[in-house]
Short mmCIF file of C-alpha atoms in Angstrom, two decimals:
data_model
loop_
_atom_site.label_atom_id
_atom_site.label_comp_id
_atom_site.label_asym_id
_atom_site.label_seq_id
_atom_site.Cartn_x
_atom_site.Cartn_y
_atom_site.Cartn_z
CA UNK A 189 -0.08 -0.13 0.25
CA UNK A 190 1.64 3.50 -1.09
CA UNK A 191 2.10 6.28 2.10
CA UNK A 192 -0.37 8.60 1.60
CA UNK A 193 1.23 11.40 2.54
CA UNK A 194 -1.41 13.90 2.63
CA UNK A 195 -3.21 11.87 4.83
CA UNK A 196 -0.48 11.58 7.40
CA UNK A 197 0.12 15.52 7.30
CA UNK A 198 -3.62 15.87 7.94
CA UNK A 199 -3.29 13.47 10.93
CA UNK A 200 -0.48 15.74 12.14
CA UNK A 201 -2.31 18.71 11.93
CA UNK A 202 -5.37 17.54 13.49
CA UNK A 203 -3.27 16.54 16.58
CA UNK A 204 -1.36 19.58 16.76
CA UNK A 205 -4.47 21.70 16.44
CA UNK A 206 -6.59 20.12 18.73
CA UNK A 207 -3.34 19.99 21.51
CA UNK A 208 -3.41 23.91 20.90
CA UNK A 209 -6.72 24.54 21.47
CA UNK A 210 -7.02 22.77 24.51
CA UNK A 211 -3.96 24.28 25.76
CA UNK A 212 -5.20 27.56 24.92
CA UNK A 213 -8.78 26.96 26.47
CA UNK A 214 -7.63 25.76 30.17
CA UNK A 215 -7.81 28.79 31.92
CA UNK A 216 -8.16 27.55 35.72
CA UNK A 217 -7.91 30.65 38.22
CA UNK A 218 -4.45 31.95 39.06
CA UNK A 219 -3.13 31.01 42.84
CA UNK A 220 -0.37 34.02 42.79
CA UNK A 221 -0.23 36.98 40.25
CA UNK A 222 1.70 39.96 39.44
CA UNK A 223 -1.13 42.87 39.71
CA UNK A 224 -1.52 45.57 42.29
CA UNK A 225 -4.97 46.86 42.16
CA UNK A 226 -8.43 46.86 44.19
CA UNK A 227 -10.48 43.80 45.19
CA UNK A 228 -13.08 44.62 42.60
CA UNK A 229 -10.74 44.66 39.59
CA UNK A 230 -9.11 41.82 41.04
CA UNK A 231 -12.10 40.11 41.05
CA UNK A 232 -12.87 41.38 37.54
CA UNK A 233 -10.10 40.00 36.44
CA UNK A 234 -10.28 36.66 37.64
CA UNK A 235 -13.96 36.06 36.46
CA UNK A 236 -12.83 36.97 32.70
CA UNK A 237 -11.11 33.65 32.26
CA UNK A 238 -14.44 31.72 32.73
CA UNK A 239 -16.15 33.84 30.66
CA UNK A 240 -13.62 34.10 28.29
CA UNK A 241 -13.59 30.09 28.10
CA UNK A 242 -17.48 29.95 27.98
CA UNK A 243 -17.17 32.63 24.94
CA UNK A 244 -14.52 30.10 23.55
CA UNK A 245 -16.69 27.21 23.38
CA UNK A 246 -19.91 28.88 22.00
CA UNK A 247 -17.39 30.03 19.10
CA UNK A 248 -15.80 26.88 18.10
CA UNK A 249 -19.58 25.40 17.35
CA UNK A 250 -19.99 28.68 15.35
CA UNK A 251 -16.90 28.17 13.27
CA UNK A 252 -17.65 24.81 12.95
CA UNK A 253 -21.01 25.74 11.37
CA UNK A 254 -19.54 28.25 9.13
CA UNK A 255 -16.79 25.79 8.19
CA UNK A 256 -19.70 23.33 7.23
CA UNK A 257 -21.60 26.04 5.23
CA UNK A 258 -18.66 27.22 2.97
CA UNK A 259 -17.41 23.53 2.29
CA UNK A 260 -13.89 24.33 1.72
CA UNK A 261 -11.12 22.38 3.88
CA UNK A 262 -8.89 24.80 2.25
CA UNK A 263 -10.57 27.53 3.82
CA UNK A 264 -10.85 25.65 7.17
CA UNK A 265 -7.14 24.92 7.41
CA UNK A 266 -6.71 28.66 6.53
CA UNK A 267 -8.85 30.02 9.41
CA UNK A 268 -6.89 27.32 11.54
CA UNK A 269 -3.96 29.14 10.63
CA UNK A 270 -5.25 32.58 11.19
CA UNK A 271 -6.39 31.46 14.87
CA UNK A 272 -2.91 29.96 15.37
CA UNK A 273 -1.42 33.48 14.22
CA UNK A 274 -3.57 35.34 16.66
CA UNK A 275 -2.67 33.09 19.57
CA UNK A 276 1.22 33.72 18.43
CA UNK A 277 0.57 37.54 18.91
CA UNK A 278 -0.94 37.20 22.48
CA UNK A 279 2.05 34.97 23.36
CA UNK A 280 4.48 37.73 22.19
CA UNK A 281 2.10 40.47 23.44
CA UNK A 282 1.39 38.89 27.21
CA UNK A 283 5.02 39.55 28.56
CA UNK A 284 5.14 43.26 28.25
CA UNK A 285 1.35 43.93 29.31
CA UNK A 286 1.24 46.61 32.18
CA UNK A 287 -2.45 47.03 32.11
CA UNK A 288 -5.38 44.94 33.63
CA UNK A 289 -8.00 45.69 30.72
CA UNK A 290 -5.43 44.90 28.28
CA UNK A 291 -4.85 41.36 29.69
CA UNK A 292 -8.50 40.72 29.90
CA UNK A 293 -9.29 41.40 26.27
CA UNK A 294 -6.13 38.96 25.69
CA UNK A 295 -7.61 36.56 27.56
CA UNK A 296 -10.82 37.09 25.51
CA UNK A 297 -9.18 37.07 22.13
CA UNK A 298 -7.06 33.97 22.82
CA UNK A 299 -9.90 32.07 23.76
CA UNK A 300 -11.88 32.89 20.74
CA UNK A 301 -9.11 31.93 18.67
CA UNK A 302 -8.79 28.70 20.32
CA UNK A 303 -12.38 28.11 20.01
CA UNK A 304 -12.06 28.63 16.10
CA UNK A 305 -9.35 26.38 16.09
CA UNK A 306 -11.22 23.58 17.41
CA UNK A 307 -14.47 24.27 15.72
CA UNK A 308 -12.62 24.42 11.99
CA UNK A 309 -10.18 21.15 12.98
CA UNK A 310 -13.41 19.05 13.78
CA UNK A 311 -14.70 20.13 10.64
CA UNK A 312 -11.89 19.08 8.59
CA UNK A 313 -11.15 15.68 10.68
CA UNK A 314 -13.99 13.98 11.70
CA UNK A 315 -15.06 12.22 8.23
CA UNK A 316 -11.72 9.56 8.91
CA UNK A 317 -11.10 7.85 11.70
CA UNK A 318 -7.35 8.40 11.66
CA UNK A 319 -7.68 12.32 11.95
CA UNK A 320 -10.89 12.55 14.17
CA UNK A 321 -9.24 10.20 16.62
CA UNK A 322 -5.80 12.20 16.41
CA UNK A 323 -8.08 14.92 17.21
CA UNK A 324 -9.86 13.66 20.48
CA UNK A 325 -6.30 12.41 21.47
CA UNK A 326 -5.15 15.93 21.09
CA UNK A 327 -7.87 17.60 22.97
CA UNK A 328 -8.52 14.89 25.88
CA UNK A 329 -4.92 14.23 26.42
CA UNK A 330 -4.17 18.02 27.05
CA UNK A 331 -7.38 18.49 28.84
CA UNK A 332 -6.15 16.27 31.64
CA UNK A 333 -2.17 16.65 31.83
CA UNK A 334 -2.04 20.46 30.89
CA UNK A 335 -2.71 21.59 34.60
CA UNK A 336 0.57 19.64 35.80
CA UNK A 337 2.15 22.66 34.33
CA UNK A 338 0.29 25.14 36.56
CA UNK A 339 1.69 27.04 39.25
CA UNK A 340 2.00 30.49 40.85
CA UNK A 341 3.53 32.86 38.16
CA UNK A 342 5.69 36.32 39.41
CA UNK A 343 4.43 38.10 35.83
CA UNK A 344 0.99 38.46 34.25
CA UNK A 345 -0.10 36.02 32.11
CA UNK A 346 -3.06 34.86 30.26
CA UNK A 347 -3.72 31.39 32.03
CA UNK A 348 -1.95 29.80 35.12
CA UNK A 349 -0.74 26.78 32.70
CA UNK A 350 1.17 29.35 30.77
CA UNK A 351 1.63 30.25 27.28
CA UNK A 352 1.77 27.67 24.63
CA UNK A 353 5.02 27.29 23.48
CA UNK A 354 6.76 28.64 20.26
CA UNK A 355 7.29 25.27 18.91
CA UNK A 356 3.77 24.04 19.54
CA UNK A 357 2.39 27.34 17.77
CA UNK A 358 5.05 27.19 14.95
CA UNK A 359 4.77 23.30 14.52
CA UNK A 360 0.99 23.54 14.16
CA UNK A 361 0.93 26.69 11.84
CA UNK A 362 3.34 25.17 9.45
CA UNK A 363 0.99 21.69 9.49
CA UNK A 364 -2.17 23.94 8.94
CA UNK A 365 -0.43 26.00 6.21
CA UNK A 366 0.70 22.63 4.58
CA UNK A 367 -2.62 21.32 4.61
CA UNK A 368 -4.52 24.50 3.14
CA UNK A 369 -1.88 24.40 0.44
CA UNK A 370 -2.44 20.51 -0.44
CA UNK A 371 -6.15 20.29 0.08
CA UNK A 372 -8.17 18.73 -2.61
CA UNK A 373 -10.65 20.97 -4.13
CA UNK A 374 -13.09 17.89 -4.60
CA UNK A 375 -12.68 16.83 -1.13
CA UNK A 376 -15.17 19.01 0.70
CA UNK A 377 -16.86 19.46 4.02
CA UNK A 378 -19.98 17.69 4.03
CA UNK A 379 -23.06 20.29 3.99
CA UNK A 380 -24.89 20.81 7.21
CA UNK A 381 -28.36 20.52 8.46
CA UNK A 382 -29.97 24.20 9.50
CA UNK A 383 -31.94 22.55 12.24
CA UNK A 384 -28.91 20.76 13.62
CA UNK A 385 -26.53 23.98 13.29
CA UNK A 386 -29.78 25.97 15.15
CA UNK A 387 -29.79 23.71 17.87
CA UNK A 388 -26.33 22.93 18.71
CA UNK A 389 -25.71 26.80 18.85
CA UNK A 390 -28.66 27.26 21.20
CA UNK A 391 -27.41 24.37 23.17
CA UNK A 392 -23.76 25.74 23.60
CA UNK A 393 -24.90 28.92 24.32
CA UNK A 394 -27.22 28.21 27.03
CA UNK A 395 -24.85 25.74 28.69
CA UNK A 396 -22.06 28.15 28.24
CA UNK A 397 -23.88 30.62 30.03
CA UNK A 398 -25.82 28.55 32.81
CA UNK A 399 -22.51 26.65 33.56
CA UNK A 400 -20.94 30.13 33.97
CA UNK A 401 -24.02 31.51 35.70
CA UNK A 402 -23.79 28.61 38.65
CA UNK A 403 -20.32 28.69 38.90
CA UNK A 404 -20.41 32.10 39.49
CA UNK A 405 -22.89 31.21 42.71
CA UNK A 406 -21.11 28.69 43.96
CA UNK A 407 -18.10 30.77 43.83
CA UNK A 408 -19.80 33.55 46.13
CA UNK A 409 -20.48 30.83 49.41
CA UNK A 410 -16.53 30.74 49.92
CA UNK A 411 -17.27 32.70 53.12
CA UNK A 412 -21.11 31.12 53.73
CA UNK A 413 -21.95 28.55 56.50
CA UNK A 414 -21.29 25.38 55.59
CA UNK A 415 -24.73 24.26 55.16
CA UNK A 416 -25.48 27.16 53.18
CA UNK A 417 -22.61 26.27 51.20
CA UNK A 418 -24.04 22.67 50.85
CA UNK A 419 -27.45 23.26 49.79
CA UNK A 420 -25.97 25.71 47.12
CA UNK A 421 -23.62 23.18 45.49
CA UNK A 422 -26.50 20.22 45.58
CA UNK A 423 -28.77 22.76 43.60
CA UNK A 424 -26.45 23.78 41.37
CA UNK A 425 -25.24 20.44 40.41
CA UNK A 426 -29.29 19.41 39.94
CA UNK A 427 -29.60 22.59 37.83
CA UNK A 428 -26.68 21.62 35.68
CA UNK A 429 -27.83 18.41 35.05
CA UNK A 430 -31.39 19.27 34.42
CA UNK A 431 -29.78 21.89 31.81
CA UNK A 432 -27.39 19.22 30.13
CA UNK A 433 -30.74 16.68 29.75
CA UNK A 434 -32.62 19.35 28.44
CA UNK A 435 -29.84 20.14 25.61
CA UNK A 436 -29.36 16.36 25.53
CA UNK A 437 -32.86 15.81 24.77
CA UNK A 438 -32.59 18.74 22.11
CA UNK A 439 -29.29 17.31 20.33
CA UNK A 440 -31.31 13.52 20.65
CA UNK A 441 -28.69 10.57 20.84
CA UNK A 442 -29.71 8.30 18.02
CA UNK A 443 -27.16 7.32 15.01
CA UNK A 444 -25.28 10.70 14.38
CA UNK A 445 -26.49 13.16 17.28
CA UNK A 446 -24.82 14.27 20.13
CA UNK A 447 -27.08 13.93 23.18
CA UNK A 448 -24.73 10.92 24.59
CA UNK A 449 -21.46 12.16 23.42
CA UNK A 450 -22.81 15.45 25.61
CA UNK A 451 -23.40 12.98 28.29
CA UNK A 452 -19.66 11.90 28.28
CA UNK A 453 -18.04 14.86 27.97
CA UNK A 454 -20.32 15.68 30.91
CA UNK A 455 -19.56 13.00 33.05
CA UNK A 456 -15.61 13.30 32.28
CA UNK A 457 -15.80 17.20 33.25
CA UNK A 458 -17.15 16.25 36.47
CA UNK A 459 -14.91 13.19 37.51
CA UNK A 460 -11.58 15.22 36.39
CA UNK A 461 -12.85 18.64 38.68
CA UNK A 462 -11.42 17.00 42.40
CA UNK A 463 -8.61 15.70 40.59
CA UNK A 464 -7.69 19.18 39.00
CA UNK A 465 -7.93 20.47 42.35
CA UNK A 466 -5.26 18.02 43.87
CA UNK A 467 -3.02 18.99 40.82
CA UNK A 468 -3.21 22.58 41.73
CA UNK A 469 -2.28 22.13 45.79
CA UNK A 470 0.81 19.66 44.54
CA UNK A 471 1.97 21.86 41.20
CA UNK A 472 5.44 21.85 41.09
CA UNK A 473 6.26 19.15 43.53
CA UNK A 474 6.44 15.81 41.53
CA UNK A 475 8.52 13.92 43.51
CA UNK A 476 10.15 10.72 41.60
CA UNK A 477 8.63 11.71 38.37
CA UNK A 478 11.22 14.60 38.10
CA UNK A 479 8.98 16.74 35.55
CA UNK A 480 5.29 17.30 34.54
CA UNK A 481 5.95 15.82 31.41
CA UNK A 482 5.83 12.17 32.89
CA UNK A 483 2.40 12.63 33.47
CA UNK A 484 1.76 13.83 29.84
CA UNK A 485 2.32 9.96 29.02
CA UNK A 486 -0.06 8.89 31.66
CA UNK A 487 -3.01 11.21 29.97
CA UNK A 488 -1.98 10.41 26.54
CA UNK A 489 -1.39 6.76 26.32
CA UNK A 490 -4.29 5.69 27.65
CA UNK A 491 -6.38 8.08 25.80
CA UNK A 492 -4.98 6.21 22.61
CA UNK A 493 -5.67 2.81 23.97
CA UNK A 494 -8.93 3.13 24.99
CA UNK A 495 -9.94 5.26 21.22
CA UNK A 496 -8.70 1.88 20.06
CA UNK A 497 -10.35 -0.69 22.11
CA UNK A 498 -13.85 1.13 22.19
CA UNK A 499 -15.60 -1.50 20.33
CA UNK A 500 -14.64 -4.13 22.38
CA UNK A 501 -15.49 -2.74 25.96
CA UNK A 502 -18.93 -1.75 26.84
CA UNK A 503 -20.30 1.69 27.65
CA UNK A 504 -20.68 0.56 31.87
CA UNK A 505 -16.79 -0.06 32.22
CA UNK A 506 -15.40 3.72 31.30
CA UNK A 507 -18.82 4.92 33.49
CA UNK A 508 -17.82 2.94 36.24
CA UNK A 509 -14.19 3.97 36.28
CA UNK A 510 -15.11 7.77 36.22
CA UNK A 511 -17.06 6.68 39.52
CA UNK A 512 -14.35 5.49 41.04
CA UNK A 513 -12.24 8.28 40.31
CA UNK A 514 -13.72 10.82 43.04
CA UNK A 515 -14.81 7.77 45.44
CA UNK A 516 -11.00 7.01 45.35
CA UNK A 517 -10.57 10.34 47.54
CA UNK A 518 -11.93 8.25 50.38
CA UNK A 519 -8.75 6.68 50.81
CA UNK A 520 -5.67 7.49 53.13
CA UNK A 521 -4.27 10.71 52.47
CA UNK A 522 -1.30 9.64 50.79
CA UNK A 523 -3.00 7.15 48.71
CA UNK A 524 -5.42 9.36 47.67
CA UNK A 525 -2.97 12.63 46.98
CA UNK A 526 0.56 11.28 46.18
CA UNK A 527 2.03 11.77 42.70
CA UNK A 528 1.51 8.02 41.87
CA UNK A 529 -2.48 8.03 42.83
CA UNK A 530 -2.67 11.49 40.90
CA UNK A 531 -0.68 9.81 37.69
CA UNK A 532 -3.21 6.72 38.26
CA UNK A 533 -6.25 8.90 38.45
CA UNK A 534 -5.25 10.53 34.91
CA UNK A 535 -4.51 7.29 33.43
CA UNK A 536 -7.93 6.32 34.75
CA UNK A 537 -9.59 9.42 33.16
CA UNK A 538 -8.07 9.29 30.07
CA UNK A 539 -8.66 5.47 29.57
CA UNK A 540 -12.16 6.05 30.14
CA UNK A 541 -12.69 9.26 28.12
CA UNK A 542 -10.90 7.62 25.01
CA UNK A 543 -13.26 4.83 25.19
CA UNK A 544 -16.70 6.67 25.93
CA UNK A 545 -15.63 9.60 23.32
CA UNK A 546 -14.82 6.92 20.45
CA UNK A 547 -17.95 4.76 21.34
CA UNK A 548 -20.01 7.88 21.32
CA UNK A 549 -18.48 10.20 19.18
CA UNK A 550 -21.28 11.67 16.88
CA UNK A 551 -21.80 11.93 13.10
CA UNK A 552 -23.25 15.48 13.63
CA UNK A 553 -19.68 18.06 13.30
CA UNK A 554 -21.54 20.68 15.06
CA UNK A 555 -22.63 18.00 18.07
CA UNK A 556 -19.05 16.90 18.16
CA UNK A 557 -17.79 20.29 18.71
CA UNK A 558 -19.99 21.49 21.25
CA UNK A 559 -19.28 18.17 22.95
CA UNK A 560 -15.49 18.38 23.29
CA UNK A 561 -15.85 22.16 24.36
CA UNK A 562 -17.98 20.81 27.23
CA UNK A 563 -15.01 19.94 29.85
CA UNK A 564 -13.72 23.42 29.59
CA UNK A 565 -17.08 24.91 29.70
CA UNK A 566 -18.25 22.93 32.60
CA UNK A 567 -17.42 25.21 35.63
CA UNK A 568 -20.11 24.51 37.71
CA UNK A 569 -18.05 20.97 38.69
CA UNK A 570 -14.81 22.79 39.23
CA UNK A 571 -16.40 25.44 41.05
CA UNK A 572 -18.02 22.72 43.78
CA UNK A 573 -14.36 21.12 43.67
CA UNK A 574 -12.48 24.08 44.58
CA UNK A 575 -15.37 25.04 47.23
CA UNK A 576 -15.72 21.22 48.70
CA UNK A 577 -11.86 21.18 48.91
CA UNK A 578 -12.09 24.32 51.42
CA UNK A 579 -14.74 23.16 53.57
CA UNK A 580 -12.79 19.52 53.79
CA UNK A 581 -9.75 20.55 54.45
CA UNK A 582 -8.44 19.21 57.77
CA UNK A 583 -7.87 22.35 60.31
CA UNK A 584 -4.13 22.15 60.83
CA UNK A 585 -3.37 21.61 56.85
CA UNK A 586 -3.38 25.51 56.22
CA UNK A 587 -1.69 26.64 53.06
CA UNK A 588 1.01 27.74 55.48
CA UNK A 589 1.61 24.38 57.22
CA UNK A 590 1.72 22.72 53.92
CA UNK A 591 4.61 24.94 52.70
CA UNK A 592 6.16 24.45 55.54
CA UNK A 593 6.07 20.81 55.15
CA UNK A 594 7.17 21.25 51.36
CA UNK A 595 10.02 22.97 52.68
CA UNK A 596 11.40 19.94 54.44
CA UNK A 597 14.82 18.50 52.42
CA UNK A 598 12.80 15.77 49.79
CA UNK A 599 15.59 13.60 50.37
CA UNK A 600 15.38 13.64 54.20
CA UNK A 601 15.70 9.89 56.12
CA UNK A 602 12.56 10.65 58.49
CA UNK A 603 10.50 11.54 55.55
CA UNK A 604 8.17 8.68 54.48
CA UNK A 605 7.13 9.75 51.25
CA UNK A 606 3.95 11.98 51.80
CA UNK A 607 2.37 14.91 50.23
CA UNK A 608 3.05 14.63 46.47
CA UNK A 609 6.11 11.90 47.16
CA UNK A 610 8.46 14.45 48.28
CA UNK A 611 9.03 12.70 51.77
CA UNK A 612 6.81 14.55 53.79
CA UNK A 613 4.95 12.89 56.75
CA UNK A 614 1.69 14.32 57.20
CA UNK A 615 -0.42 11.98 59.39
CA UNK A 616 -4.08 14.00 60.13
CA UNK A 617 -6.96 12.13 59.24
CA UNK A 618 -8.27 13.19 55.93
CA UNK A 619 -11.42 11.40 55.52
CA UNK A 620 -13.86 13.89 56.97
CA UNK A 621 -17.77 14.15 56.83
CA UNK A 622 -16.92 16.96 54.34
CA UNK A 623 -14.68 14.47 51.87
CA UNK A 624 -17.51 11.60 52.06
CA UNK A 625 -20.11 14.32 51.04
CA UNK A 626 -17.62 15.47 48.24
CA UNK A 627 -16.99 12.12 46.81
CA UNK A 628 -20.68 10.65 47.27
CA UNK A 629 -21.68 14.14 45.03
CA UNK A 630 -19.48 13.85 42.50
CA UNK A 631 -20.00 10.08 41.87
CA UNK A 632 -23.98 10.74 42.07
CA UNK A 633 -23.18 13.25 39.33
CA UNK A 634 -21.58 11.02 36.94
CA UNK A 635 -24.03 8.25 37.72
CA UNK A 636 -26.47 10.33 36.79
CA UNK A 637 -24.86 10.73 33.53
CA UNK A 638 -23.85 7.31 33.20
CA UNK A 639 -27.65 6.63 33.49
CA UNK A 640 -28.42 8.46 30.81
CA UNK A 641 -25.65 7.39 28.34
CA UNK A 642 -26.84 3.73 28.87
CA UNK A 643 -30.69 4.21 28.75
CA UNK A 644 -32.19 3.41 25.08
CA UNK A 645 -31.58 6.03 22.57
CA UNK A 646 -34.28 8.57 21.44
CA UNK A 647 -34.07 10.70 18.13
CA UNK A 648 -33.23 14.19 17.98
CA UNK A 649 -35.95 16.60 18.34
CA UNK A 650 -37.40 18.05 14.92
CA UNK A 651 -37.15 21.63 14.12
CA UNK A 652 -39.67 22.64 11.52
CA UNK A 653 -38.54 25.35 9.26
CA UNK A 654 -41.09 28.67 9.32
CA UNK A 655 -43.47 28.46 6.55
CA UNK A 656 -44.80 31.75 4.40
CA UNK A 657 -48.53 32.07 4.42
CA UNK A 658 -50.13 33.77 1.73
#
């Protein structure tokens, strides 16, 4: 069989575009920042991140829809190259930024560019198994692994995971341009159904706004009483699931529709939220792994295996794995939060995500884009994870105490390989009523998503076109 260089190039470009889009859409709240401003201005800057990510998710679906309407693969690759160029400009400008308003503008511009890349790469990659899997691999592996690179920063930045590296920007731009040059005019993106696009745009807009509002409500409970905080979190989780149910019903989950794909994305977002809090607390202290790059392998390889084996594994298996991840928080502290535990959780999420996303990948391009954007935009679950962590943190394990423990010599013969594998011994009882409540809440959220995935399919809701009357 002759080597198809064009197919190889397209697969590599899809992988790189998925990685860059996911990296640019990942914008966790910064822990430290070089900003001197009033509390209201700092709050405005912090809230701009989630808002920009939600906007990026909407733009992704819109970009995919426009690519379908145009039908030209060359135009889609050119749009991807333009999005990469915008991210490169942001990357170059950020170190010189001295204005908070300009930084907020750059965050929004970067998210819009990332959404454009994500939507266009789905449009050009979804018709071939290899390129579709490359896109899924790039997005899922980056979503799971990129937060291990987060940490405090001594300067302004658009994300605590850092700006995309120049080699990634350059390689993605070169691959996109090469694909645009070599694109075959006769091999066009399939035309969309107008009702399908309309539903997808309404759904992603409703989900992005809904999650943003619910996340903001939860964030404001930081100084509320514990009982009030739990009531708000439970109600917010229920509201998010109700909104997802309505959205999935509108999308439908029969062949080609994206309802079950949306549930899979929601389940992955919920299962990963508590883990991301653990990663944020241990960022930069990876013990025997030496580098967070090792954790990239723990994310990428299981995702690839899941995408390869999804036809052989029933869907209840990855759902059970996703449920087990938050329940693992009930294990003793070192077992639940050590570096190897974090690595295994990332691998478990990667395998489950690969199996579910490979099995449930919809035929609809806009539905696929919508599902891939949800893990980044589902801020309700990340806000719940952050607040429950604050509620369940043992009193003696304050940030000052942990920092003091982290400063202990990593090779101390008296250490026992405690927090994040650095020879730190912390003997408090981590499992509290709050910890149990958190694990059960997230397990129930994922279980609800899993039940929706496993139930009998229904077709998408038909949207009738308006008719003219005489």
